[in-house]
Coordinates of C-alpha atoms in Angstrom, one line a residue:
Chain A
M254 CA 67.5 133.9 95.3
E255 CA 69.3 131.5 97.6
I256 CA 72.5 129.8 96.4
K257 CA 74.3 127.2 98.4
V258 CA 77.7 125.8 97.6
L259 CA 78.2 122.4 99.2
G260 CA 81.7 121.2 100.0
P261 CA 83.9 120.4 103.0
G262 CA 86.5 122.9 102.0
C263 CA 88.8 121.4 99.5
A264 CA 90.4 123.4 96.7
K265 CA 87.7 122.7 94.2
C266 CA 84.9 123.7 96.6
T267 CA 86.6 127.0 97.4
K268 CA 87.1 127.7 93.7
T269 CA 83.4 126.9 93.0
E270 CA 82.3 129.3 95.8
K271 CA 84.6 132.0 94.4
L272 CA 83.2 131.6 90.8
V273 CA 79.6 131.7 92.0
Q274 CA 80.3 134.9 94.0
E275 CA 81.9 136.4 90.9
V276 CA 79.0 135.6 88.6
V277 CA 76.5 136.9 91.1
R278 CA 78.4 140.2 91.3
E279 CA 79.0 140.5 87.6
N280 CA 75.3 140.1 86.7
N281 CA 73.9 142.1 89.6
V282 CA 71.8 139.2 90.7
D283 CA 70.0 139.6 94.0
A284 CA 71.2 136.4 95.7
S285 CA 72.7 135.1 98.9
V286 CA 75.6 132.8 98.6
E287 CA 76.2 130.4 101.4
K288 CA 78.9 127.8 101.8
V289 CA 77.8 124.6 103.5
T290 CA 80.6 122.6 105.0
D291 CA 78.7 120.3 107.4
M292 CA 78.6 116.7 106.2
M293 CA 75.2 116.0 107.6
Q294 CA 73.8 119.0 105.8
I295 CA 75.6 118.1 102.6
A296 CA 74.2 114.6 102.7
S297 CA 70.7 115.9 103.3
Y298 CA 70.7 117.2 99.7
G299 CA 71.1 113.8 98.3
V300 CA 74.3 114.7 96.4
F301 CA 77.3 112.5 96.6
G302 CA 80.0 114.5 94.9
T303 CA 81.3 117.8 96.1
P304 CA 81.4 120.6 95.2
S305 CA 77.7 120.9 94.5
V306 CA 75.7 124.0 93.7
I307 CA 72.1 124.3 94.9
V308 CA 70.0 127.2 93.6
D309 CA 66.7 127.7 95.5
G310 CA 66.7 124.2 96.7
E311 CA 67.4 122.6 93.4
V312 CA 70.6 120.7 92.7
K313 CA 72.3 122.3 89.7
C314 CA 75.6 120.4 89.5
S315 CA 77.6 118.0 91.6
G316 CA 81.1 116.6 91.7
K317 CA 82.8 119.2 89.5
V318 CA 83.7 122.8 89.3
P319 CA 81.1 124.4 87.1
K320 CA 82.0 126.8 84.3
K321 CA 81.1 130.5 84.6
D322 CA 78.5 130.5 81.8
E323 CA 76.9 127.4 83.4
I324 CA 76.5 129.3 86.7
K325 CA 75.2 132.3 84.8
S326 CA 72.5 130.2 83.1
W327 CA 71.3 129.0 86.5
I328 CA 70.9 132.3 88.2
T329 CA 69.8 134.6 85.4
Q330 CA 66.6 132.9 84.4
Chain B
M144 CA 79.2 106.1 73.5
S145 CA 78.1 108.9 71.2
S146 CA 80.0 110.9 68.7
H147 CA 79.3 113.3 66.0
T148 CA 80.2 110.7 63.4
A149 CA 77.5 108.3 64.6
Q150 CA 74.6 110.4 63.4
P151 CA 74.8 112.5 60.3
D152 CA 73.3 115.9 61.0
P153 CA 73.7 119.5 59.5
V154 CA 76.8 120.1 61.5
G155 CA 78.1 116.7 60.8
K156 CA 80.5 117.8 58.1
K157 CA 82.0 120.6 60.3
A158 CA 82.4 118.2 63.2
H159 CA 84.2 115.8 60.8
M160 CA 86.7 118.5 59.9
M161 CA 87.2 119.4 63.5
M162 CA 87.8 115.8 64.4
G163 CA 90.3 115.5 61.5
L164 CA 92.1 118.6 62.7
T165 CA 92.2 117.3 66.2
L166 CA 93.6 114.0 65.1
I167 CA 96.4 115.7 63.1
L168 CA 97.3 118.0 65.9
G169 CA 97.2 115.1 68.3
A170 CA 99.5 113.0 66.1
A171 CA 101.9 116.0 65.8
A172 CA 101.9 116.5 69.6
T173 CA 102.6 112.8 70.2
V174 CA 105.6 112.8 67.9
L175 CA 107.0 116.0 69.5
W176 CA 106.4 114.5 72.9
W177 CA 108.3 111.3 71.9
L178 CA 111.3 113.3 70.5
I179 CA 111.7 115.4 73.6
Y180 CA 111.3 112.3 75.8
Q181 CA 114.0 110.5 73.9
S182 CA 116.5 113.3 74.2
L183 CA 116.1 113.8 78.0
P184 CA 119.1 111.6 79.1
G185 CA 121.5 113.4 76.9
L186 CA 120.1 116.7 77.7
S187 CA 120.3 116.3 81.4
R188 CA 123.9 115.1 81.2
W189 CA 124.9 118.0 79.0
L190 CA 123.2 120.5 81.4
T191 CA 124.9 119.0 84.4
Y192 CA 128.4 118.5 83.2
H193 CA 128.8 121.1 80.5
L194 CA 126.5 124.0 81.4
L195 CA 127.0 123.7 85.1
P196 CA 130.6 123.3 86.5
L197 CA 130.0 119.9 88.0
K198 CA 132.4 117.0 87.9
N199 CA 131.3 113.7 86.5
G200 CA 131.2 111.2 89.4
S201 CA 130.8 113.7 92.2
H202 CA 128.0 113.5 94.8
L203 CA 126.5 116.8 93.8
G204 CA 126.8 116.0 90.1
A205 CA 125.0 112.7 90.5
S206 CA 122.2 114.4 92.5
V207 CA 121.8 117.2 90.0
E208 CA 121.8 114.9 86.9
F209 CA 119.2 112.7 88.6
F210 CA 117.0 115.7 89.3
L211 CA 117.4 117.3 85.9
Y212 CA 116.6 114.0 84.2
D213 CA 113.8 112.7 86.4
T214 CA 111.8 115.9 86.8
P215 CA 110.9 116.5 83.1
K216 CA 110.6 112.8 82.5
V217 CA 108.1 112.3 85.2
M218 CA 106.2 115.4 84.3
M219 CA 105.9 114.3 80.7
L220 CA 104.7 110.9 81.6
L221 CA 102.2 112.3 84.1
V222 CA 100.7 114.6 81.4
L223 CA 100.3 111.6 79.1
V224 CA 98.8 109.2 81.7
V225 CA 96.5 111.8 83.3
F226 CA 95.2 112.8 79.9
G227 CA 94.5 109.2 78.9
V228 CA 92.8 108.3 82.2
G229 CA 90.9 111.6 82.0
I230 CA 89.4 110.5 78.7
I231 CA 88.5 107.1 80.1
R232 CA 87.0 108.9 83.1
S233 CA 84.7 111.0 81.0
F234 CA 82.7 107.8 80.3
F235 CA 82.1 107.3 84.1
T236 CA 80.3 109.2 86.8
P237 CA 79.7 108.4 90.5
E238 CA 76.0 108.2 89.7
K239 CA 76.5 105.5 87.0
T240 CA 78.9 103.6 89.2
R241 CA 76.4 103.6 92.0
A242 CA 73.5 102.4 89.9
F243 CA 75.8 99.7 88.6
L244 CA 76.9 98.5 92.0
S245 CA 73.7 98.6 93.9
G246 CA 72.4 95.2 94.6
K247 CA 75.5 93.4 93.2
S248 CA 76.4 90.2 95.0
E249 CA 79.3 90.3 97.2
L250 CA 82.4 88.9 95.6
A251 CA 81.6 90.1 92.0
G252 CA 80.5 93.4 93.5
N253 CA 83.9 93.8 95.3
V254 CA 85.8 93.1 92.1
M255 CA 83.7 95.5 90.1
A256 CA 83.9 98.2 92.8
A257 CA 87.7 98.0 93.0
L258 CA 87.9 98.3 89.2
L259 CA 85.4 101.2 89.0
G260 CA 87.3 102.9 91.9
I261 CA 90.2 103.4 89.4
V262 CA 88.1 105.0 86.6
T263 CA 85.3 106.8 88.4
P264 CA 86.1 110.5 88.8
F265 CA 85.8 111.5 92.4
C266 CA 87.7 114.0 94.6
S267 CA 88.9 112.5 97.9
C268 CA 87.2 115.3 99.8
S269 CA 83.8 113.8 98.7
A270 CA 84.5 110.4 100.3
V271 CA 81.8 111.0 102.9
P272 CA 78.9 112.1 100.6
L273 CA 79.9 109.3 98.3
F274 CA 79.9 106.7 101.1
I275 CA 76.4 107.9 102.2
G276 CA 75.2 107.9 98.6
F277 CA 76.4 104.3 98.0
V278 CA 75.2 102.8 101.3
T279 CA 71.7 104.3 101.2
A280 CA 71.3 103.2 97.6
G281 CA 71.8 99.6 98.6
V282 CA 75.4 99.1 97.6
P283 CA 76.6 96.5 100.2
L284 CA 79.0 97.9 102.9
G285 CA 81.9 95.7 101.8
V286 CA 81.5 96.6 98.2
T287 CA 81.5 100.3 99.1
F288 CA 84.8 99.8 101.0
S289 CA 86.4 98.1 98.0
F290 CA 85.6 101.2 96.0
L291 CA 86.8 103.6 98.7
I292 CA 90.1 101.7 99.1
A293 CA 90.9 101.3 95.4
A294 CA 90.0 104.9 94.5
P295 CA 92.9 106.6 96.3
M296 CA 95.4 103.8 96.2
V297 CA 95.3 102.8 92.5
N298 CA 95.3 106.0 90.6
E299 CA 96.8 107.4 87.4
I300 CA 99.4 109.5 89.2
A301 CA 100.8 106.5 91.1
L302 CA 100.8 104.3 87.9
G303 CA 102.3 107.1 85.8
L304 CA 105.1 107.7 88.3
L305 CA 105.9 104.1 88.9
Y306 CA 106.0 103.4 85.2
G307 CA 108.3 106.4 84.6
L308 CA 110.7 105.8 87.5
L309 CA 110.6 102.0 88.1
G310 CA 109.4 100.5 84.9
W311 CA 106.2 98.8 83.8
K312 CA 106.7 95.6 85.9
V313 CA 106.6 97.5 89.1
A314 CA 103.6 99.5 87.9
A315 CA 101.8 96.3 87.0
I316 CA 102.6 94.7 90.3
Y317 CA 101.3 97.8 92.1
L318 CA 98.1 97.8 90.0
G319 CA 97.5 94.1 90.6
T320 CA 98.3 94.0 94.4
G321 CA 96.4 97.3 95.0
L322 CA 93.3 95.8 93.4
F323 CA 93.8 92.6 95.4
I324 CA 93.9 94.5 98.7
A325 CA 90.8 96.6 97.8
I326 CA 88.9 93.5 96.8
F327 CA 90.1 91.4 99.7
S328 CA 89.6 94.1 102.4
G329 CA 86.1 95.0 101.1
W330 CA 85.1 91.3 101.1
V331 CA 86.3 90.8 104.6
I332 CA 84.6 93.9 105.9
G333 CA 81.4 92.7 104.2
R334 CA 81.7 89.2 105.8
L335 CA 82.1 90.8 109.2
K336 CA 78.5 92.2 109.0
L337 CA 79.4 95.6 110.5
E338 CA 76.4 97.5 109.1
H339 CA 75.4 98.5 112.7
Q340 CA 78.8 100.3 113.0
I341 CA 77.7 103.0 110.6
E342 CA 76.7 106.2 112.4
D343 CA 72.9 106.1 112.9
W344 CA 72.1 109.4 111.2
V345 CA 73.4 108.1 107.9
T346 CA 70.7 105.6 107.4
A347 CA 68.1 107.3 109.6
N348 CA 66.6 109.6 107.0
P349 CA 68.2 108.9 103.7
A350 CA 67.8 111.8 101.3
A351 CA 66.2 111.0 98.0
A352 CA 68.9 110.5 95.4
V353 CA 69.2 113.4 93.0
S354 CA 69.4 112.5 89.4
L355 CA 71.0 115.1 87.3
E356 CA 70.4 114.8 83.6
E357 CA 73.4 113.3 82.0
E358 CA 75.3 115.4 79.6
Q359 CA 75.9 114.1 76.1
M360 CA 79.6 114.3 75.4
T361 CA 81.2 114.4 72.0
W362 CA 84.7 113.1 71.4
N363 CA 85.8 116.7 71.4
D364 CA 84.3 117.2 74.8
R365 CA 86.1 114.2 76.1
L366 CA 89.4 115.5 74.8
V367 CA 88.7 118.8 76.5
Y368 CA 87.8 116.9 79.7
G369 CA 91.1 115.0 79.5
W370 CA 93.0 118.2 79.1
E371 CA 91.1 119.9 82.0
A372 CA 92.2 116.9 84.1
V373 CA 95.8 117.4 83.1
K374 CA 95.7 121.1 84.0
E375 CA 93.9 120.4 87.3
I376 CA 95.9 117.4 88.5
I377 CA 99.4 118.6 87.3
G378 CA 98.6 122.0 88.7
R379 CA 98.0 120.4 92.1
V380 CA 100.8 117.9 92.3
W381 CA 103.7 119.4 90.4
I382 CA 105.2 120.9 93.6
Y383 CA 105.1 117.5 95.4
V384 CA 106.7 115.8 92.4
I385 CA 109.6 118.3 92.4
L386 CA 110.0 118.1 96.2
G387 CA 109.9 114.3 96.0
I388 CA 112.4 114.2 93.2
A389 CA 114.7 116.7 95.1
V390 CA 114.6 114.5 98.2
G391 CA 115.2 111.4 96.0
A392 CA 118.0 113.1 94.2
G393 CA 119.6 113.9 97.6
I394 CA 119.4 110.3 98.6
H395 CA 120.6 109.2 95.2
G396 CA 123.8 111.3 95.4
F397 CA 124.7 111.4 99.0
V398 CA 123.4 108.3 100.8
P399 CA 125.9 105.4 100.5
E400 CA 125.0 102.3 98.5
G401 CA 123.3 99.5 100.5
V402 CA 122.7 101.6 103.6
M403 CA 118.9 100.9 103.3
A404 CA 119.5 97.2 103.1
S405 CA 119.8 96.9 106.9
I406 CA 116.6 98.9 107.6
M407 CA 114.3 98.1 104.7
G408 CA 116.1 95.1 103.3
K409 CA 114.5 91.7 102.9
G410 CA 116.7 90.1 105.4
S411 CA 114.9 91.5 108.5
W412 CA 111.4 90.2 109.2
W413 CA 110.4 93.4 110.9
S414 CA 111.1 95.7 107.9
V415 CA 107.6 95.2 106.4
P416 CA 105.6 95.9 109.6
L417 CA 107.9 98.8 110.4
S418 CA 107.3 100.3 106.9
V419 CA 103.6 100.0 107.3
T420 CA 103.6 101.5 110.9
I421 CA 105.6 104.5 109.7
G422 CA 103.5 104.8 106.6
I423 CA 99.9 104.8 108.0
P424 CA 99.9 108.1 109.9
M425 CA 102.0 109.8 107.1
Y426 CA 100.0 111.8 104.7
S427 CA 101.3 112.4 101.3
N428 CA 100.1 111.7 97.8
A429 CA 101.6 109.3 95.3
A430 CA 103.4 112.2 93.6
G431 CA 105.5 113.0 96.7
V432 CA 106.2 109.5 97.9
I433 CA 107.2 107.6 94.8
P434 CA 110.3 109.6 93.8
V435 CA 111.6 109.0 97.4
V436 CA 110.7 105.3 97.1
E437 CA 112.7 105.0 93.9
A438 CA 115.8 106.4 95.6
L439 CA 115.3 104.0 98.6
L440 CA 115.1 101.1 96.2
G441 CA 118.4 102.2 94.6
K442 CA 120.1 102.1 98.0
G443 CA 119.2 98.5 98.8
A444 CA 115.7 98.6 100.2
A445 CA 113.6 95.6 99.3
L446 CA 110.7 96.0 96.9
G447 CA 108.2 94.4 99.2
S448 CA 109.0 96.7 102.1
V449 CA 109.0 99.7 99.9
L450 CA 105.7 98.7 98.2
A451 CA 104.2 98.3 101.7
F452 CA 105.5 101.7 102.8
M453 CA 104.1 103.4 99.7
M454 CA 100.7 101.7 99.9
S455 CA 100.2 102.5 103.6
V456 CA 101.1 106.2 102.9
I457 CA 98.7 106.5 100.0
A458 CA 95.8 104.3 101.1
L459 CA 95.6 105.0 104.8
S460 CA 96.0 108.4 106.3
L461 CA 95.1 110.2 109.5
P462 CA 93.1 113.1 107.8
E463 CA 91.0 110.5 105.9
M464 CA 90.1 108.7 109.1
V465 CA 89.1 111.9 110.7
I466 CA 86.7 112.6 107.8
L467 CA 85.3 109.0 107.8
R468 CA 84.8 109.2 111.5
K469 CA 81.7 111.3 110.8
V470 CA 80.0 108.4 109.2
L471 CA 81.7 105.4 110.8
K472 CA 81.8 104.3 114.4
P473 CA 85.3 103.9 115.9
R474 CA 85.2 100.1 115.7
L475 CA 84.5 100.1 112.0
I476 CA 87.4 102.5 111.5
A477 CA 89.7 100.2 113.5
V478 CA 88.6 97.2 111.4
F479 CA 89.1 99.2 108.2
I480 CA 92.6 100.2 109.1
G481 CA 93.4 96.7 110.5
V482 CA 92.2 94.8 107.4
V483 CA 93.9 97.0 104.9
A484 CA 97.1 97.0 106.9
C485 CA 97.0 93.2 107.0
G486 CA 96.5 93.1 103.2
I487 CA 99.5 95.5 102.8
L488 CA 101.6 93.4 105.1
F489 CA 100.8 90.3 103.1
V490 CA 101.8 92.0 99.8
G491 CA 105.0 93.3 101.4
Y492 CA 106.1 89.8 102.7
L493 CA 105.1 88.2 99.4
F494 CA 107.3 90.4 97.3
N495 CA 110.2 90.3 99.7
M496 CA 110.0 86.5 99.5
I497 CA 109.6 86.0 95.7
L498 CA 112.0 88.7 94.4

């Protein structure tokens, strides 16, 4: 599974990445977590709020820090 | 708008009880808030002159009393305002705002964009993705700018602080003139037809807009949303508020009366441009700059100059320009700064003249 956290590096984006990492570890999901900070790349996903979370190319949330159980539901299906 | 009370369902009764409980708790919290707020002046005097060995009328005493009174007052007001605006914001998303603004005619679009800039939840670090999202969805460039100018300048933190420290009149003036600058600047930028000054990659291959399904929120969700906003925003700005008030308290107690009149007073024509020039490269949020501004006003600075200083600090900043440079060519950045600075100058002179 490929998870991408989009965000230029503000506090909310860093927090989102940390949460995603935590959930991945807690649930033993086989996934790579990548932080995308480049504006052109972020824009190419068509989102316009950061932080955004992309799981296997699908936009799961944008413009807010997701809750842990939300993240869990995206990656444990 | 949807709420549990609108459609009766199996859980309707329980939701009703929850709602009732929330209302009672809310009312109790409001009364408690009001009682504490009312007792702050007395409390701060007592703390300063009875608990601490400070003399009434001394420089240090004046500073400490100012600090002990203003800090809890401002924090309490911020909690209230941020919570209220948080609930309003739960009705808006950047997606809805964009859909609403795309294809709007210019002047009406500028007005709507400036108003929506206040209530649409959006973090300043997503200015670039938001800009791209708006422009590629057919929101006119000038209308997009009205949004981008209003969003940081007219915000709940600034309004809450201004109301708390300087009264509702100044808060209303700030709201009105801030909106005016956002509408005016966006309109001018739109008239100048600068679309070719957007970096080419932005419009070259626009990504398909993603539509996330919209969450249905109950009133309870909205209250939680408001409370989350309080935790998030107060958690971020409290240190600036305290630092700002500490600097303000220092000015309040130790800087002689009227000393600012010569520098930022209304008598000197250059005080407004000077305030703007100092303010633009400075980077601070409303929370840090407004307590300082209050203290400057108390020492004889003119409202127009101070307003101009505050607006240029909040609305225009070097880091923001660096971020926007990724999507805007230098000429458009220069026009953006120039037009907004002119708007701020106008507001500054206007208030120095009429007050």
